[in-house]
Short mmCIF file of N, CA and C in Angstrom, two decimals:
data_model
loop_
_atom_site.label_atom_id
_atom_site.label_comp_id
_atom_site.label_asym_id
_atom_site.label_seq_id
_atom_site.Cartn_x
_atom_site.Cartn_y
_atom_site.Cartn_z
N UNK Z 1 -128.93 39.35 42.31
CA UNK Z 1 -130.03 38.92 42.74
C UNK Z 1 -130.18 38.14 41.50
N UNK Z 2 -129.92 39.07 39.91
CA UNK Z 2 -130.16 37.70 38.78
C UNK Z 2 -129.42 36.25 39.01
N UNK Z 3 -128.41 35.92 39.78
CA UNK Z 3 -128.27 34.36 39.92
C UNK Z 3 -129.11 33.75 40.78
N UNK Z 4 -129.73 34.80 41.64
CA UNK Z 4 -130.81 33.84 42.48
C UNK Z 4 -131.71 33.48 41.65
N UNK Z 5 -132.44 34.40 40.68
CA UNK Z 5 -133.36 33.94 39.56
C UNK Z 5 -132.98 32.66 38.61
N UNK Z 6 -131.87 32.96 38.42
CA UNK Z 6 -131.00 31.80 37.95
C UNK Z 6 -131.00 30.32 38.00
N UNK Z 7 -130.83 30.47 39.70
CA UNK Z 7 -130.82 29.00 40.32
C UNK Z 7 -131.99 28.28 40.23
N UNK Z 8 -132.59 29.72 40.72
CA UNK Z 8 -134.29 29.54 41.37
C UNK Z 8 -135.12 28.87 40.18
N UNK Z 9 -134.92 29.51 39.00
CA UNK Z 9 -135.17 28.75 37.16
C UNK Z 9 -134.49 27.35 36.70
N UNK Z 10 -133.48 27.48 37.14
CA UNK Z 10 -132.32 25.84 36.81
C UNK Z 10 -133.40 24.94 37.68
N UNK Z 11 -133.72 25.13 39.15
CA UNK Z 11 -134.78 24.27 40.26
C UNK Z 11 -135.84 23.80 39.56
N UNK Z 12 -136.39 24.99 39.34
CA UNK Z 12 -137.93 24.80 38.94
C UNK Z 12 -137.80 24.04 37.49
N UNK Z 13 -136.86 24.43 36.25
CA UNK Z 13 -136.84 23.30 35.38
C UNK Z 13 -136.33 21.78 35.39
N UNK Z 14 -135.52 21.56 36.20
CA UNK Z 14 -134.97 20.25 37.11
C UNK Z 14 -136.46 19.60 37.30
N UNK Z 15 -137.10 20.10 38.05
CA UNK Z 15 -138.21 19.27 39.20
C UNK Z 15 -139.38 19.81 38.12
N UNK Z 16 -139.58 20.19 37.04
CA UNK Z 16 -140.51 20.25 36.75
C UNK Z 16 -141.22 19.63 35.99
N UNK Z 17 -140.84 18.63 35.35
CA UNK Z 17 -141.06 17.36 34.69
C UNK Z 17 -141.75 16.63 35.56
N UNK Z 18 -141.63 16.89 36.62
CA UNK Z 18 -142.82 15.87 37.86
C UNK Z 18 -144.02 16.51 38.45
N UNK Z 19 -144.86 16.13 38.28
CA UNK Z 19 -146.12 16.63 38.38
C UNK Z 19 -146.32 17.08 40.40
N UNK Z 20 -146.21 18.26 40.44
CA UNK Z 20 -146.68 19.08 41.47
C UNK Z 20 -147.64 18.00 42.65
N UNK Z 21 -146.97 17.78 43.96
CA UNK Z 21 -148.19 17.06 44.72
C UNK Z 21 -149.18 18.34 45.43
N UNK Z 22 -150.26 17.51 44.97
CA UNK Z 22 -152.12 17.65 45.29
C UNK Z 22 -152.61 17.85 46.52
N UNK Z 23 -153.62 18.42 46.70
CA UNK Z 23 -154.06 17.98 47.91
C UNK Z 23 -155.01 16.87 47.81
N UNK Z 24 -155.08 15.96 49.06
CA UNK Z 24 -155.49 14.90 48.58
C UNK Z 24 -154.63 13.75 47.74
N UNK Z 25 -153.80 13.65 47.82
CA UNK Z 25 -152.88 12.80 47.64
C UNK Z 25 -151.60 12.77 48.53
N UNK Z 26 -151.19 11.24 48.45
CA UNK Z 26 -150.16 11.11 49.60
C UNK Z 26 -148.98 11.62 49.61
N UNK Z 27 -148.30 12.08 50.58
CA UNK Z 27 -147.06 12.49 50.80
C UNK Z 27 -145.36 11.63 50.52
N UNK Z 28 -145.19 12.32 49.40
CA UNK Z 28 -143.56 11.29 49.42
C UNK Z 28 -143.24 10.86 51.02
N UNK Z 29 -142.48 9.95 50.75
CA UNK Z 29 -141.82 9.43 51.53
C UNK Z 29 -140.72 10.07 51.79
N UNK Z 30 -139.59 10.42 52.40
CA UNK Z 30 -138.22 10.79 52.47
C UNK Z 30 -137.71 10.73 53.49
N UNK Z 31 -136.11 10.83 53.75
CA UNK Z 31 -135.38 10.47 54.36
C UNK Z 31 -134.17 11.55 54.05
N UNK Z 32 -133.94 12.51 55.15
CA UNK Z 32 -132.68 13.54 55.44
C UNK Z 32 -132.33 13.63 56.38
N UNK Z 33 -130.88 14.07 56.37
CA UNK Z 33 -130.21 14.84 57.80
C UNK Z 33 -130.53 16.07 57.64
N UNK Z 34 -130.67 16.37 59.15
CA UNK Z 34 -131.09 17.59 59.76
C UNK Z 34 -129.17 18.20 60.22
N UNK Z 35 -129.59 19.69 59.90
CA UNK Z 35 -128.44 20.52 60.61
C UNK Z 35 -127.76 20.34 61.58
N UNK Z 36 -128.78 20.28 62.67
CA UNK Z 36 -127.98 19.98 63.48
C UNK Z 36 -128.46 18.11 64.32
N UNK Z 37 -127.56 17.49 64.31
CA UNK Z 37 -127.75 16.24 64.57
C UNK Z 37 -127.40 15.16 63.70
N UNK Z 38 -126.88 14.23 64.27
CA UNK Z 38 -126.39 13.17 63.16
C UNK Z 38 -127.28 12.10 62.85
N UNK Z 39 -128.26 11.69 63.28
CA UNK Z 39 -129.55 11.14 62.39
C UNK Z 39 -130.32 11.23 61.58
N UNK Z 40 -130.95 10.40 60.71
CA UNK Z 40 -131.51 10.82 59.65
C UNK Z 40 -132.67 11.52 60.31
N UNK Z 41 -133.60 11.93 59.17
CA UNK Z 41 -135.09 11.82 60.02
C UNK Z 41 -135.69 11.27 58.65
N UNK Z 42 -136.99 10.91 58.89
CA UNK Z 42 -137.75 10.13 57.67
C UNK Z 42 -138.92 11.22 58.41
N UNK Z 43 -140.01 10.97 56.99
CA UNK Z 43 -141.58 11.94 56.75
C UNK Z 43 -142.17 10.98 57.51
N UNK Z 44 -142.19 9.24 57.87
CA UNK Z 44 -142.83 8.56 58.24
C UNK Z 44 -142.46 8.64 60.07
N UNK Z 45 -141.61 8.94 59.85
CA UNK Z 45 -141.48 9.38 62.30
C UNK Z 45 -142.42 10.20 62.42
N UNK Z 46 -143.32 10.71 61.55
CA UNK Z 46 -144.38 11.90 62.29
C UNK Z 46 -145.59 11.71 61.78
N UNK Z 47 -145.81 10.00 61.28
CA UNK Z 47 -147.14 10.11 61.53
C UNK Z 47 -147.38 10.08 62.61
N UNK Z 48 -149.03 10.22 61.91
CA UNK Z 48 -150.02 10.68 63.57
C UNK Z 48 -149.69 11.90 64.05
N UNK Z 49 -148.60 12.49 63.25
CA UNK Z 49 -148.92 14.15 63.88
C UNK Z 49 -149.69 15.47 62.44
N UNK Z 50 -149.45 16.06 62.90
CA UNK Z 50 -150.08 17.14 61.57
C UNK Z 50 -148.77 17.84 61.07
N UNK Z 51 -148.32 17.64 60.20
CA UNK Z 51 -147.03 18.15 59.35
C UNK Z 51 -146.77 19.22 58.40
N UNK Z 52 -146.08 20.57 58.77
CA UNK Z 52 -145.83 21.28 57.69
C UNK Z 52 -144.68 21.09 56.63
N UNK Z 53 -144.45 20.58 56.06
CA UNK Z 53 -143.09 20.46 55.15
C UNK Z 53 -142.67 21.82 54.95
N UNK Z 54 -141.86 22.75 54.81
CA UNK Z 54 -141.59 23.15 53.98
C UNK Z 54 -140.44 23.30 53.27
N UNK Z 55 -140.04 23.98 51.96
CA UNK Z 55 -139.59 24.21 51.32
C UNK Z 55 -138.56 25.69 51.09
N UNK Z 56 -137.25 25.94 52.00
CA UNK Z 56 -136.64 26.93 51.76
C UNK Z 56 -135.14 27.26 51.28
N UNK Z 57 -134.66 27.91 50.99
CA UNK Z 57 -133.61 28.32 50.71
C UNK Z 57 -133.03 29.43 51.45
N UNK Z 58 -131.58 29.61 50.84
CA UNK Z 58 -131.13 30.82 51.93
C UNK Z 58 -130.81 31.69 50.66
N UNK Z 59 -131.13 31.74 49.07
CA UNK Z 59 -131.45 32.93 48.13
C UNK Z 59 -132.56 33.22 48.31
N UNK Z 60 -133.42 32.64 48.85
CA UNK Z 60 -135.14 32.85 49.55
C UNK Z 60 -135.41 34.23 49.97
N UNK Z 61 -136.16 35.27 49.22
CA UNK Z 61 -136.67 36.11 50.68
C UNK Z 61 -137.15 36.39 51.14
N UNK Z 62 -138.29 35.82 50.40
CA UNK Z 62 -139.73 35.37 51.17
C UNK Z 62 -139.21 34.49 52.82
N UNK Z 63 -138.24 33.39 52.45
CA UNK Z 63 -138.17 32.21 53.75
C UNK Z 63 -137.51 33.34 54.64
N UNK Z 64 -136.98 34.45 54.47
CA UNK Z 64 -136.29 35.74 55.43
C UNK Z 64 -137.59 35.84 56.42
N UNK Z 65 -139.01 36.45 55.85
CA UNK Z 65 -139.92 36.18 56.46
C UNK Z 65 -140.35 34.90 57.07
N UNK Z 66 -140.89 33.70 56.80
CA UNK Z 66 -141.70 32.78 56.69
C UNK Z 66 -140.93 31.88 58.02
N UNK Z 67 -139.53 31.91 57.65
CA UNK Z 67 -138.80 30.99 58.88
C UNK Z 67 -138.91 31.22 60.24
N UNK Z 68 -139.02 32.59 60.49
CA UNK Z 68 -139.25 33.13 61.67
C UNK Z 68 -140.41 32.90 62.39
N UNK Z 69 -141.04 33.16 61.21
CA UNK Z 69 -142.48 33.39 62.08
C UNK Z 69 -143.49 31.43 62.27
N UNK Z 70 -142.85 30.51 61.71
CA UNK Z 70 -142.93 29.44 61.86
C UNK Z 70 -142.73 29.25 63.22
N UNK Z 71 -141.42 29.84 63.90
CA UNK Z 71 -140.81 29.60 65.38
C UNK Z 71 -142.07 29.70 65.96
N UNK Z 72 -143.19 30.66 65.85
CA UNK Z 72 -144.01 30.82 66.68
C UNK Z 72 -145.43 29.92 66.84
N UNK Z 73 -145.72 29.61 65.35
CA UNK Z 73 -146.55 28.68 64.75
C UNK Z 73 -146.27 27.12 65.30
N UNK Z 74 -144.66 26.54 65.29
CA UNK Z 74 -144.69 25.67 65.90
C UNK Z 74 -144.46 25.04 67.67
N UNK Z 75 -144.20 26.47 67.97
CA UNK Z 75 -144.68 26.81 69.48
C UNK Z 75 -146.03 26.79 69.96
N UNK Z 76 -146.52 27.51 69.17
CA UNK Z 76 -148.66 27.79 69.09
C UNK Z 76 -149.13 25.88 69.19
N UNK Z 77 -148.56 25.39 68.45
CA UNK Z 77 -149.15 23.87 67.77
C UNK Z 77 -148.43 22.47 68.50
N UNK Z 78 -147.21 22.65 69.31
CA UNK Z 78 -146.49 21.80 69.63
C UNK Z 78 -146.62 20.96 70.38
N UNK Z 79 -147.89 21.28 71.50
CA UNK Z 79 -148.41 20.13 72.25
C UNK Z 79 -149.67 19.58 71.68
N UNK Z 80 -149.99 20.08 70.50
CA UNK Z 80 -151.45 19.56 69.26
C UNK Z 80 -150.67 18.70 68.78
N UNK Z 81 -149.49 18.56 68.98
CA UNK Z 81 -148.88 16.19 67.58
C UNK Z 81 -148.73 17.41 66.92
N UNK Z 82 -148.14 18.73 66.38
CA UNK Z 82 -147.81 19.40 65.36
C UNK Z 82 -146.29 19.45 65.12
N UNK Z 83 -145.49 19.43 63.93
CA UNK Z 83 -144.23 19.63 63.68
C UNK Z 83 -143.92 20.20 62.44
N UNK Z 84 -142.90 21.07 62.06
CA UNK Z 84 -142.65 21.80 61.14
C UNK Z 84 -141.24 20.65 60.48
N UNK Z 85 -141.35 20.55 59.50
CA UNK Z 85 -139.94 20.07 58.73
C UNK Z 85 -139.81 20.84 57.52
N UNK Z 86 -138.47 22.01 58.13
CA UNK Z 86 -137.93 22.74 57.00
C UNK Z 86 -136.86 21.88 56.28
N UNK Z 87 -137.37 21.62 55.06
CA UNK Z 87 -136.15 21.10 54.01
C UNK Z 87 -135.43 22.66 52.77
N UNK Z 88 -134.34 22.44 53.07
CA UNK Z 88 -133.13 23.44 52.63
C UNK Z 88 -132.75 22.56 51.35
N UNK Z 89 -133.26 23.67 50.46
CA UNK Z 89 -132.22 23.24 48.85
C UNK Z 89 -130.88 23.96 48.45
N UNK Z 90 -130.06 24.70 49.38
CA UNK Z 90 -129.44 25.28 48.70
C UNK Z 90 -128.29 23.99 49.18
N UNK Z 91 -127.62 24.21 47.84
CA UNK Z 91 -126.50 23.42 47.31
C UNK Z 91 -125.88 23.38 48.24
N UNK Z 92 -124.80 24.12 48.94
CA UNK Z 92 -123.65 24.57 49.82
C UNK Z 92 -124.43 24.28 51.10
N UNK Z 93 -123.81 23.95 52.09
CA UNK Z 93 -124.53 23.52 53.69
C UNK Z 93 -124.05 24.53 54.44
N UNK Z 94 -122.95 25.55 53.41
CA UNK Z 94 -122.54 26.68 54.58
C UNK Z 94 -123.80 27.81 54.28
N UNK Z 95 -124.05 28.12 53.22
CA UNK Z 95 -125.23 28.82 52.97
C UNK Z 95 -126.28 28.95 53.86
N UNK Z 96 -126.57 27.64 54.10
CA UNK Z 96 -127.73 27.37 54.58
C UNK Z 96 -127.89 27.96 56.24
N UNK Z 97 -126.42 27.45 56.78
CA UNK Z 97 -125.78 27.45 58.24
C UNK Z 97 -125.86 29.08 58.71
N UNK Z 98 -125.54 29.75 57.93
CA UNK Z 98 -124.87 31.24 57.58
C UNK Z 98 -126.93 31.96 57.87
N UNK Z 99 -127.37 31.42 56.96
CA UNK Z 99 -128.93 31.65 57.05
C UNK Z 99 -129.58 31.15 58.53
N UNK Z 100 -129.28 30.17 58.73
CA UNK Z 100 -130.08 29.49 60.15
C UNK Z 100 -129.01 30.43 61.36
N UNK Z 101 -127.55 30.32 61.36
CA UNK Z 101 -127.33 31.26 62.22
C UNK Z 101 -128.24 33.38 62.29
N UNK Z 102 -128.85 33.29 61.09
CA UNK Z 102 -129.39 35.27 61.33
C UNK Z 102 -130.27 34.64 61.59
N UNK Z 103 -130.83 33.21 61.22
CA UNK Z 103 -131.96 33.15 61.60
C UNK Z 103 -132.98 32.22 61.81
N UNK Z 104 -132.31 31.61 63.57
CA UNK Z 104 -132.88 30.94 63.88
C UNK Z 104 -133.73 30.04 63.77
N UNK Z 105 -133.82 28.86 64.18
CA UNK Z 105 -135.48 28.30 64.38
C UNK Z 105 -135.54 27.16 65.07
N UNK Z 106 -136.70 26.99 66.06
CA UNK Z 106 -136.80 26.12 67.05
C UNK Z 106 -137.30 24.33 66.50
N UNK Z 107 -137.25 24.52 64.61
CA UNK Z 107 -138.06 23.02 64.95
C UNK Z 107 -136.87 22.37 63.98
N UNK Z 108 -137.36 21.12 62.93
CA UNK Z 108 -136.14 20.30 62.56
C UNK Z 108 -135.77 20.83 60.95
N UNK Z 109 -134.95 21.77 60.91
CA UNK Z 109 -134.17 22.11 59.14
C UNK Z 109 -133.41 20.49 58.89
N UNK Z 110 -133.69 20.33 57.58
CA UNK Z 110 -133.04 19.60 57.04
C UNK Z 110 -132.63 19.91 55.88
N UNK Z 111 -131.21 18.58 55.33
CA UNK Z 111 -130.67 19.58 54.14
C UNK Z 111 -130.93 18.69 52.78
N UNK Z 112 -131.61 19.36 51.94
CA UNK Z 112 -131.84 18.29 50.51
C UNK Z 112 -131.15 19.30 49.19
N UNK Z 113 -129.74 19.14 49.47
CA UNK Z 113 -128.62 19.50 48.69
C UNK Z 113 -129.01 19.67 47.22
N UNK Z 114 -129.27 18.04 46.73
CA UNK Z 114 -129.44 17.59 45.62
C UNK Z 114 -131.21 17.87 44.97
N UNK Z 115 -131.57 18.30 45.98
CA UNK Z 115 -133.28 18.53 45.33
C UNK Z 115 -133.94 17.37 45.47
N UNK Z 116 -133.50 16.12 45.53
CA UNK Z 116 -134.66 15.37 45.70
C UNK Z 116 -135.61 14.87 46.30
N UNK Z 117 -136.15 15.58 47.37
CA UNK Z 117 -137.56 15.48 47.84
C UNK Z 117 -138.12 16.49 47.23
N UNK Z 118 -137.63 17.89 47.19
CA UNK Z 118 -138.07 18.82 45.97
C UNK Z 118 -138.71 18.66 45.07
N UNK Z 119 -137.82 17.98 43.97
CA UNK Z 119 -137.95 16.68 42.87
C UNK Z 119 -139.40 16.20 42.89
N UNK Z 120 -139.49 14.87 44.23
CA UNK Z 120 -140.48 14.06 44.37
C UNK Z 120 -141.47 14.83 44.83
N UNK Z 121 -141.83 16.28 45.59
CA UNK Z 121 -143.24 16.56 45.52
C UNK Z 121 -143.61 17.50 44.38
N UNK Z 122 -142.40 17.77 43.62
CA UNK Z 122 -142.49 18.29 42.42
C UNK Z 122 -142.97 20.38 42.40
N UNK Z 123 -141.84 20.80 43.40
CA UNK Z 123 -141.76 21.77 43.25
C UNK Z 123 -142.13 23.07 42.15
N UNK Z 124 -142.91 24.15 42.72
CA UNK Z 124 -143.37 24.71 41.05
C UNK Z 124 -142.87 26.48 41.73
N UNK Z 125 -142.56 26.91 43.22
CA UNK Z 125 -142.43 27.84 43.75
C UNK Z 125 -141.48 27.85 44.78
N UNK Z 126 -140.76 29.07 45.21
CA UNK Z 126 -140.11 28.80 46.58
C UNK Z 126 -141.15 30.61 47.06
N UNK Z 127 -140.58 30.14 48.88
CA UNK Z 127 -141.07 29.08 49.14
C UNK Z 127 -142.61 28.31 48.74
N UNK Z 128 -142.11 27.18 48.95
CA UNK Z 128 -143.77 26.11 48.85
C UNK Z 128 -143.50 25.16 50.23
N UNK Z 129 -144.99 24.93 50.52
CA UNK Z 129 -145.28 24.23 51.96
C UNK Z 129 -146.35 23.43 51.66
N UNK Z 130 -146.18 22.29 52.45
CA UNK Z 130 -147.25 21.60 52.42
C UNK Z 130 -147.55 20.53 53.74
N UNK Z 131 -149.24 20.94 53.95
CA UNK Z 131 -149.53 20.62 54.93
C UNK Z 131 -149.96 19.29 55.09
N UNK Z 132 -149.57 18.22 55.98
CA UNK Z 132 -149.53 17.05 56.15
C UNK Z 132 -150.70 16.24 56.86
N UNK Z 133 -151.62 15.78 56.98
CA UNK Z 133 -152.79 14.87 58.03
C UNK Z 133 -152.16 13.80 58.64
N UNK Z 134 -152.41 14.08 60.10
CA UNK Z 134 -152.03 12.60 60.80
C UNK Z 134 -151.63 11.06 59.82
N UNK Z 135 -152.39 10.61 58.69
CA UNK Z 135 -152.11 9.97 57.88
C UNK Z 135 -151.01 9.84 56.88
N UNK Z 136 -150.68 11.20 56.76
CA UNK Z 136 -149.65 11.40 55.71
C UNK Z 136 -150.35 11.85 54.61
N UNK Z 137 -151.37 12.08 54.53
CA UNK Z 137 -152.22 13.08 53.09
C UNK Z 137 -151.80 13.96 52.71
N UNK Z 138 -151.37 14.92 52.22
CA UNK Z 138 -151.24 16.60 51.92
C UNK Z 138 -153.31 16.73 51.78
N UNK Z 139 -152.96 17.74 52.56
CA UNK Z 139 -154.31 18.47 52.94
C UNK Z 139 -154.08 19.92 52.16
N UNK Z 140 -153.36 20.66 52.51
CA UNK Z 140 -152.91 21.84 51.40
C UNK Z 140 -151.86 22.03 51.27
N UNK Z 141 -151.75 23.06 50.14
CA UNK Z 141 -150.37 23.53 49.42
C UNK Z 141 -150.45 24.82 49.35
N UNK Z 142 -149.37 25.74 49.86
CA UNK Z 142 -149.17 26.74 49.59
C UNK Z 142 -147.67 26.96 49.20
N UNK Z 143 -147.81 28.40 47.69
CA UNK Z 143 -146.56 28.30 47.28
C UNK Z 143 -146.64 29.87 47.46
N UNK Z 144 -145.28 30.15 47.86
CA UNK Z 144 -144.95 31.72 48.47
C UNK Z 144 -144.92 32.14 49.65
N UNK Z 145 -144.94 33.02 50.25
CA UNK Z 145 -145.17 33.52 51.43
C UNK Z 145 -145.33 35.23 51.30
N UNK Z 146 -146.27 34.70 52.72
CA UNK Z 146 -146.79 36.58 52.58
C UNK Z 146 -146.88 36.74 54.26
N UNK Z 147 -146.55 37.54 55.33
CA UNK Z 147 -147.28 37.78 56.37
C UNK Z 147 -148.75 37.28 57.04
N UNK Z 148 -149.27 37.27 55.93
CA UNK Z 148 -150.69 37.86 56.10
C UNK Z 148 -151.00 36.01 56.24
N UNK Z 149 -150.83 35.36 55.31
CA UNK Z 149 -150.42 33.98 55.05
C UNK Z 149 -150.57 32.95 56.77
N UNK Z 150 -150.21 33.51 57.86
CA UNK Z 150 -150.06 32.85 59.17
C UNK Z 150 -151.11 32.18 59.47
N UNK Z 151 -152.20 33.46 59.18
CA UNK Z 151 -153.58 33.12 60.28
C UNK Z 151 -154.26 32.45 58.74
N UNK Z 152 -154.17 32.05 57.72
CA UNK Z 152 -154.70 30.85 56.98
C UNK Z 152 -153.83 29.75 57.33
N UNK Z 153 -153.12 29.63 57.06
CA UNK Z 153 -151.98 28.72 57.61
C UNK Z 153 -152.20 27.99 59.42
N UNK Z 154 -152.74 29.33 59.92
CA UNK Z 154 -153.26 28.25 61.44
C UNK Z 154 -154.47 28.00 61.62
N UNK Z 155 -155.34 28.53 60.62
CA UNK Z 155 -156.83 27.95 60.28
C UNK Z 155 -156.88 26.09 60.09
N UNK Z 156 -156.21 25.96 59.07
CA UNK Z 156 -155.76 25.11 58.42
C UNK Z 156 -154.99 24.01 59.25
N UNK Z 157 -154.29 24.11 59.93
CA UNK Z 157 -153.73 23.61 61.04
C UNK Z 157 -154.99 23.13 62.13
N UNK Z 158 -155.23 24.17 62.16
CA UNK Z 158 -156.45 23.61 63.45
C UNK Z 158 -157.74 22.81 63.62
N UNK Z 159 -157.98 23.08 61.79
CA UNK Z 159 -158.84 21.96 61.23
C UNK Z 159 -158.27 20.92 61.30
N UNK Z 160 -156.96 20.33 60.94
CA UNK Z 160 -156.40 19.41 61.07
C UNK Z 160 -156.44 18.40 62.25
N UNK Z 161 -155.66 19.35 63.04
CA UNK Z 161 -155.87 18.69 64.74
C UNK Z 161 -157.20 18.42 64.84
N UNK Z 162 -158.28 19.00 64.97
CA UNK Z 162 -159.17 19.08 65.34
C UNK Z 162 -159.64 17.85 65.05
N UNK Z 163 -159.49 17.28 63.80
CA UNK Z 163 -160.26 16.24 62.87
C UNK Z 163 -159.60 14.77 63.84
N UNK Z 164 -158.88 14.94 64.85
CA UNK Z 164 -158.56 13.52 65.53
C UNK Z 164 -159.20 13.34 66.55
#
């Protein structure tokens, strides 16, 4: 467990020099490889949809709760032009794939082993998620996760979907 905290501290120290993306700012663009597939996924591919970009890692205890709950969230809003992009920060892909075997997800899981996208977003904690509107603007940012957060997230998603 102490190695997890050390790794997390190192990650946040490395990205700490970059300001966190705040609500109202344009989401940083990115292009990452998915765990399943061979074609790069770009955030810009999802323009016109409401997108939850969620940063996670196999060593993140809260991610063990959030990722499975996001399966239901994605299913609830799939028809309403909503998507989840789960950006993994494990340096070793094997750690992430083992996690995904144990906690399968129905949405897109992407690899960011160098943490470049996390750095662009200026991550301040794990897990962190950013809710992005149809025009690519960050509208909500969540740091950490508790199961009760799902209700607030559903409200935020529904609000952004209704604005279209």
